[in-house]
Amino acid sequence: MANKHFVHASTHPTATIRLGSFDVPCTVLSSTEATAHVRVITAGGIPEHLTFVRDGEVRRGRVALRKQGPLGLDLWLDLQVSQDARAA
């Protein structure tokens, strides 16, 4: 009989979304230099503009798309906005 309460360990890398002095852990499902697709368990309180921290690199970003699913909130982040601001 299969154990329905078994939780499969994620092999995806992790990162955080910094909200002031509070960090929200997230799982990075895919990423490029300019975008990231992440999943967070908490659905409330994620603003449109945020700070994304991965492997010690801090990047400003904007939520391009949100989708609530059974495993959490999926966010597609536009990290290009931070590069555009540095180039200006």
mmCIF file of N, CA and C in Angstrom:
data_model
loop_
_atom_site.group_PDB
_atom_site.id
_atom_site.type_symbol
_atom_site.label_atom_id
_atom_site.label_comp_id
_atom_site.label_asym_id
_atom_site.label_seq_id
_atom_site.Cartn_x
_atom_site.Cartn_y
_atom_site.Cartn_z
ATOM 1 N N MET A 1 0.846 -1.173 0.000
ATOM 2 C CA MET A 1 0.000 0.000 0.000
ATOM 3 C C MET A 1 0.892 1.237 0.000
ATOM 4 N N ALA A 2 0.611 2.170 -0.874
ATOM 5 C CA ALA A 2 1.426 3.381 -1.005
ATOM 6 C C ALA A 2 1.131 4.343 0.141
ATOM 7 N N ASN A 3 2.172 5.000 0.596
ATOM 8 C CA ASN A 3 2.030 5.999 1.644
ATOM 9 C C ASN A 3 1.617 7.327 1.001
ATOM 10 N N LYS A 4 0.408 7.764 1.230
ATOM 11 C CA LYS A 4 -0.101 8.990 0.611
ATOM 12 C C LYS A 4 0.481 10.243 1.246
ATOM 13 N N HIS A 5 1.163 10.103 2.367
ATOM 14 C CA HIS A 5 1.728 11.256 3.056
ATOM 15 C C HIS A 5 3.214 11.432 2.761
ATOM 16 N N PHE A 6 3.734 10.631 1.854
ATOM 17 C CA PHE A 6 5.141 10.739 1.480
ATOM 18 C C PHE A 6 5.367 12.039 0.716
ATOM 19 N N VAL A 7 6.374 12.791 1.123
ATOM 20 C CA VAL A 7 6.707 14.046 0.451
ATOM 21 C C VAL A 7 8.020 13.838 -0.289
ATOM 22 N N HIS A 8 7.980 14.022 -1.599
ATOM 23 C CA HIS A 8 9.165 13.855 -2.424
ATOM 24 C C HIS A 8 10.104 15.046 -2.229
ATOM 25 N N ALA A 9 11.357 14.796 -1.936
ATOM 26 C CA ALA A 9 12.322 15.873 -1.750
ATOM 27 C C ALA A 9 12.588 16.566 -3.086
ATOM 28 N N SER A 10 12.560 17.883 -3.056
ATOM 29 C CA SER A 10 12.756 18.664 -4.268
ATOM 30 C C SER A 10 14.233 18.694 -4.648
ATOM 31 N N THR A 11 14.505 18.574 -5.931
ATOM 32 C CA THR A 11 15.880 18.677 -6.417
ATOM 33 C C THR A 11 16.122 20.054 -7.030
ATOM 34 N N HIS A 12 15.106 20.922 -6.977
ATOM 35 C CA HIS A 12 15.243 22.269 -7.512
ATOM 36 C C HIS A 12 16.049 23.140 -6.550
ATOM 37 N N PRO A 13 16.820 24.085 -7.086
ATOM 38 C CA PRO A 13 17.547 25.003 -6.216
ATOM 39 C C PRO A 13 16.583 25.926 -5.471
ATOM 40 N N THR A 14 17.049 26.483 -4.380
ATOM 41 C CA THR A 14 16.214 27.385 -3.597
ATOM 42 C C THR A 14 16.773 28.799 -3.645
ATOM 43 N N ALA A 15 15.914 29.741 -3.320
ATOM 44 C CA ALA A 15 16.274 31.152 -3.257
ATOM 45 C C ALA A 15 15.344 31.791 -2.236
ATOM 46 N N THR A 16 15.434 33.105 -2.098
ATOM 47 C CA THR A 16 14.525 33.813 -1.213
ATOM 48 C C THR A 16 14.016 35.076 -1.895
ATOM 49 N N ILE A 17 12.848 35.478 -1.477
ATOM 50 C CA ILE A 17 12.290 36.761 -1.868
ATOM 51 C C ILE A 17 12.330 37.624 -0.621
ATOM 52 N N ARG A 18 13.078 38.699 -0.680
ATOM 53 C CA ARG A 18 13.261 39.562 0.483
ATOM 54 C C ARG A 18 12.174 40.622 0.503
ATOM 55 N N LEU A 19 11.434 40.648 1.614
ATOM 56 C CA LEU A 19 10.372 41.623 1.821
ATOM 57 C C LEU A 19 10.739 42.431 3.062
ATOM 58 N N GLY A 20 11.465 43.512 2.865
ATOM 59 C CA GLY A 20 11.949 44.295 4.002
ATOM 60 C C GLY A 20 12.975 43.489 4.774
ATOM 61 N N SER A 21 12.690 43.200 6.037
ATOM 62 C CA SER A 21 13.614 42.404 6.855
ATOM 63 C C SER A 21 13.203 40.934 6.911
ATOM 64 N N PHE A 22 12.178 40.555 6.159
ATOM 65 C CA PHE A 22 11.667 39.187 6.173
ATOM 66 C C PHE A 22 11.980 38.502 4.852
ATOM 67 N N ASP A 23 12.506 37.280 4.908
ATOM 68 C CA ASP A 23 12.810 36.501 3.707
ATOM 69 C C ASP A 23 11.799 35.376 3.535
ATOM 70 N N VAL A 24 11.225 35.294 2.339
ATOM 71 C CA VAL A 24 10.278 34.231 1.999
ATOM 72 C C VAL A 24 11.027 33.206 1.161
ATOM 73 N N PRO A 25 11.164 31.957 1.647
ATOM 74 C CA PRO A 25 11.857 30.942 0.856
ATOM 75 C C PRO A 25 11.048 30.568 -0.382
ATOM 76 N N CYS A 26 11.754 30.260 -1.464
ATOM 77 C CA CYS A 26 11.087 29.835 -2.687
ATOM 78 C C CYS A 26 11.940 28.781 -3.388
ATOM 79 N N THR A 27 11.301 28.053 -4.270
ATOM 80 C CA THR A 27 11.960 27.041 -5.080
ATOM 81 C C THR A 27 12.070 27.572 -6.493
ATOM 82 N N VAL A 28 13.273 27.514 -7.057
ATOM 83 C CA VAL A 28 13.495 27.994 -8.420
ATOM 84 C C VAL A 28 13.192 26.847 -9.378
ATOM 85 N N LEU A 29 12.129 26.991 -10.155
ATOM 86 C CA LEU A 29 11.738 25.947 -11.094
ATOM 87 C C LEU A 29 12.493 26.066 -12.408
ATOM 88 N N SER A 30 12.772 27.302 -12.826
ATOM 89 C CA SER A 30 13.608 27.550 -14.005
ATOM 90 C C SER A 30 14.083 28.991 -13.936
ATOM 91 N N SER A 31 15.200 29.269 -14.612
ATOM 92 C CA SER A 31 15.693 30.640 -14.604
ATOM 93 C C SER A 31 16.648 30.865 -15.763
ATOM 94 N N THR A 32 16.717 32.120 -16.163
ATOM 95 C CA THR A 32 17.704 32.603 -17.124
ATOM 96 C C THR A 32 18.337 33.834 -16.496
ATOM 97 N N GLU A 33 19.174 34.517 -17.240
ATOM 98 C CA GLU A 33 19.782 35.743 -16.723
ATOM 99 C C GLU A 33 18.727 36.817 -16.477
ATOM 100 N N ALA A 34 17.659 36.831 -17.259
ATOM 101 C CA ALA A 34 16.663 37.905 -17.195
ATOM 102 C C ALA A 34 15.344 37.513 -16.544
ATOM 103 N N THR A 35 15.101 36.210 -16.331
ATOM 104 C CA THR A 35 13.819 35.765 -15.780
ATOM 105 C C THR A 35 14.024 34.645 -14.775
ATOM 106 N N ALA A 36 13.010 34.430 -13.946
ATOM 107 C CA ALA A 36 13.004 33.287 -13.028
ATOM 108 C C ALA A 36 11.561 32.854 -12.819
ATOM 109 N N HIS A 37 11.343 31.555 -12.787
ATOM 110 C CA HIS A 37 10.043 30.970 -12.469
ATOM 111 C C HIS A 37 10.225 30.306 -11.116
ATOM 112 N N VAL A 38 9.543 30.828 -10.092
ATOM 113 C CA VAL A 38 9.714 30.332 -8.733
ATOM 114 C C VAL A 38 8.368 29.925 -8.148
ATOM 115 N N ARG A 39 8.431 29.120 -7.083
ATOM 116 C CA ARG A 39 7.224 28.702 -6.366
ATOM 117 C C ARG A 39 7.409 29.009 -4.895
ATOM 118 N N VAL A 40 6.400 29.653 -4.319
ATOM 119 C CA VAL A 40 6.389 29.924 -2.882
ATOM 120 C C VAL A 40 5.181 29.232 -2.272
ATOM 121 N N ILE A 41 5.304 28.846 -1.020
ATOM 122 C CA ILE A 41 4.202 28.176 -0.332
ATOM 123 C C ILE A 41 3.196 29.215 0.162
ATOM 124 N N THR A 42 3.687 30.327 0.676
ATOM 125 C CA THR A 42 2.801 31.385 1.159
ATOM 126 C C THR A 42 2.264 32.188 -0.018
ATOM 127 N N ALA A 43 0.982 32.429 -0.030
ATOM 128 C CA ALA A 43 0.375 33.100 -1.176
ATOM 129 C C ALA A 43 0.164 34.593 -0.945
ATOM 130 N N GLY A 44 0.097 35.017 0.282
ATOM 131 C CA GLY A 44 -0.231 36.410 0.553
ATOM 132 C C GLY A 44 0.985 37.288 0.738
ATOM 133 N N GLY A 45 0.827 38.543 0.375
ATOM 134 C CA GLY A 45 1.828 39.538 0.694
ATOM 135 C C GLY A 45 3.018 39.648 -0.233
ATOM 136 N N ILE A 46 2.994 39.036 -1.400
ATOM 137 C CA ILE A 46 4.099 39.168 -2.346
ATOM 138 C C ILE A 46 3.791 40.365 -3.248
ATOM 139 N N PRO A 47 4.574 41.454 -3.131
ATOM 140 C CA PRO A 47 4.289 42.653 -3.928
ATOM 141 C C PRO A 47 4.730 42.496 -5.378
ATOM 142 N N GLU A 48 4.330 43.457 -6.209
ATOM 143 C CA GLU A 48 4.704 43.412 -7.622
ATOM 144 C C GLU A 48 6.215 43.596 -7.802
ATOM 145 N N HIS A 49 6.797 44.536 -7.094
ATOM 146 C CA HIS A 49 8.246 44.768 -7.162
ATOM 147 C C HIS A 49 8.884 44.170 -5.922
ATOM 148 N N LEU A 50 9.953 43.397 -6.111
ATOM 149 C CA LEU A 50 10.555 42.674 -5.004
ATOM 150 C C LEU A 50 12.056 42.543 -5.183
ATOM 151 N N THR A 51 12.689 41.983 -4.161
ATOM 152 C CA THR A 51 14.118 41.684 -4.198
ATOM 153 C C THR A 51 14.274 40.170 -4.204
ATOM 154 N N PHE A 52 15.008 39.646 -5.181
ATOM 155 C CA PHE A 52 15.215 38.208 -5.375
ATOM 156 C C PHE A 52 16.667 37.891 -5.025
ATOM 157 N N VAL A 53 16.874 36.944 -4.109
ATOM 158 C CA VAL A 53 18.222 36.595 -3.651
ATOM 159 C C VAL A 53 18.474 35.126 -3.964
ATOM 160 N N ARG A 54 19.526 34.883 -4.760
ATOM 161 C CA ARG A 54 19.891 33.505 -5.115
ATOM 162 C C ARG A 54 21.408 33.395 -5.158
ATOM 163 N N ASP A 55 21.942 32.421 -4.447
ATOM 164 C CA ASP A 55 23.386 32.176 -4.398
ATOM 165 C C ASP A 55 24.167 33.438 -4.022
ATOM 166 N N GLY A 56 23.626 34.217 -3.103
ATOM 167 C CA GLY A 56 24.299 35.426 -2.647
ATOM 168 C C GLY A 56 24.130 36.627 -3.557
ATOM 169 N N GLU A 57 23.538 36.456 -4.725
ATOM 170 C CA GLU A 57 23.314 37.562 -5.654
ATOM 171 C C GLU A 57 21.947 38.173 -5.378
ATOM 172 N N VAL A 58 21.919 39.488 -5.172
ATOM 173 C CA VAL A 58 20.698 40.211 -4.871
ATOM 174 C C VAL A 58 20.270 40.964 -6.127
ATOM 175 N N ARG A 59 19.044 40.702 -6.580
ATOM 176 C CA ARG A 59 18.526 41.331 -7.814
ATOM 177 C C ARG A 59 17.146 41.907 -7.547
ATOM 178 N N ARG A 60 16.883 43.079 -8.088
ATOM 179 C CA ARG A 60 15.539 43.647 -8.063
ATOM 180 C C ARG A 60 14.753 43.009 -9.200
ATOM 181 N N GLY A 61 13.467 42.821 -8.980
ATOM 182 C CA GLY A 61 12.653 42.207 -10.010
ATOM 183 C C GLY A 61 11.208 42.654 -9.919
ATOM 184 N N ARG A 62 10.450 42.235 -10.911
ATOM 185 C CA ARG A 62 9.025 42.539 -10.988
ATOM 186 C C ARG A 62 8.283 41.249 -11.288
ATOM 187 N N VAL A 63 7.152 41.056 -10.622
ATOM 188 C CA VAL A 63 6.321 39.875 -10.885
ATOM 189 C C VAL A 63 5.581 40.109 -12.195
ATOM 190 N N ALA A 64 5.896 39.298 -13.197
ATOM 191 C CA ALA A 64 5.255 39.415 -14.505
ATOM 192 C C ALA A 64 3.955 38.614 -14.554
ATOM 193 N N LEU A 65 3.899 37.488 -13.826
ATOM 194 C CA LEU A 65 2.723 36.626 -13.843
ATOM 195 C C LEU A 65 2.647 35.861 -12.533
ATOM 196 N N ARG A 66 1.445 35.699 -12.014
ATOM 197 C CA ARG A 66 1.182 34.894 -10.808
ATOM 198 C C ARG A 66 0.155 33.826 -11.160
ATOM 199 N N LYS A 67 0.350 32.644 -10.599
ATOM 200 C CA LYS A 67 -0.634 31.576 -10.808
ATOM 201 C C LYS A 67 -0.675 30.712 -9.559
ATOM 202 N N GLN A 68 -1.824 30.679 -8.905
ATOM 203 C CA GLN A 68 -2.010 29.849 -7.722
ATOM 204 C C GLN A 68 -2.305 28.425 -8.160
ATOM 205 N N GLY A 69 -1.566 27.481 -7.615
ATOM 206 C CA GLY A 69 -1.778 26.082 -7.936
ATOM 207 C C GLY A 69 -1.882 25.253 -6.676
ATOM 208 N N PRO A 70 -2.059 23.957 -6.808
ATOM 209 C CA PRO A 70 -2.219 23.095 -5.635
ATOM 210 C C PRO A 70 -0.933 22.963 -4.812
ATOM 211 N N LEU A 71 0.223 23.273 -5.409
ATOM 212 C CA LEU A 71 1.497 23.142 -4.697
ATOM 213 C C LEU A 71 2.033 24.470 -4.192
ATOM 214 N N GLY A 72 1.311 25.554 -4.419
ATOM 215 C CA GLY A 72 1.760 26.868 -3.965
ATOM 216 C C GLY A 72 1.518 27.915 -5.034
ATOM 217 N N LEU A 73 2.135 29.065 -4.839
ATOM 218 C CA LEU A 73 1.993 30.185 -5.758
ATOM 219 C C LEU A 73 3.199 30.214 -6.689
ATOM 220 N N ASP A 74 2.943 30.107 -7.990
ATOM 221 C CA ASP A 74 4.006 30.209 -8.986
ATOM 222 C C ASP A 74 4.126 31.662 -9.419
ATOM 223 N N LEU A 75 5.361 32.148 -9.458
ATOM 224 C CA LEU A 75 5.646 33.513 -9.878
ATOM 225 C C LEU A 75 6.634 33.479 -11.026
ATOM 226 N N TRP A 76 6.368 34.251 -12.051
ATOM 227 C CA TRP A 76 7.312 34.437 -13.132
ATOM 228 C C TRP A 76 7.881 35.837 -12.940
ATOM 229 N N LEU A 77 9.178 35.919 -12.660
ATOM 230 C CA LEU A 77 9.826 37.185 -12.331
ATOM 231 C C LEU A 77 10.586 37.734 -13.519
ATOM 232 N N ASP A 78 10.451 39.026 -13.725
ATOM 233 C CA ASP A 78 11.225 39.745 -14.729
ATOM 234 C C ASP A 78 12.395 40.384 -14.000
ATOM 235 N N LEU A 79 13.584 39.823 -14.173
ATOM 236 C CA LEU A 79 14.784 40.345 -13.522
ATOM 237 C C LEU A 79 15.507 41.335 -14.412
ATOM 238 N N GLN A 80 15.000 41.540 -15.604
ATOM 239 C CA GLN A 80 15.596 42.475 -16.557
ATOM 240 C C GLN A 80 15.478 43.904 -16.056
ATOM 241 N N VAL A 81 14.464 44.200 -15.243
ATOM 242 C CA VAL A 81 14.266 45.562 -14.767
ATOM 243 C C VAL A 81 15.465 46.059 -13.973
ATOM 244 N N SER A 82 16.133 45.159 -13.252
ATOM 245 C CA SER A 82 17.319 45.578 -12.498
ATOM 246 C C SER A 82 18.476 45.887 -13.436
ATOM 247 N N GLN A 83 18.619 45.134 -14.512
ATOM 248 C CA GLN A 83 19.687 45.406 -15.477
ATOM 249 C C GLN A 83 19.416 46.693 -16.225
ATOM 250 N N ASP A 84 18.159 46.956 -16.575
ATOM 251 C CA ASP A 84 17.800 48.190 -17.260
ATOM 252 C C ASP A 84 18.093 49.406 -16.404
ATOM 253 N N ALA A 85 17.823 49.288 -15.098
ATOM 254 C CA ALA A 85 18.071 50.404 -14.185
ATOM 255 C C ALA A 85 19.568 50.689 -14.056
ATOM 256 N N ARG A 86 20.397 49.634 -14.050
ATOM 257 C CA ARG A 86 21.854 49.822 -13.963
ATOM 258 C C ARG A 86 22.410 50.431 -15.232
ATOM 259 N N ALA A 87 21.815 50.094 -16.377
ATOM 260 C CA ALA A 87 22.319 50.593 -17.662
ATOM 261 C C ALA A 87 21.951 52.064 -17.888
ATOM 262 N N ALA A 88 20.885 52.524 -17.247
ATOM 263 C CA ALA A 88 20.418 53.896 -17.478
ATOM 264 C C ALA A 88 21.294 54.945 -16.810
#
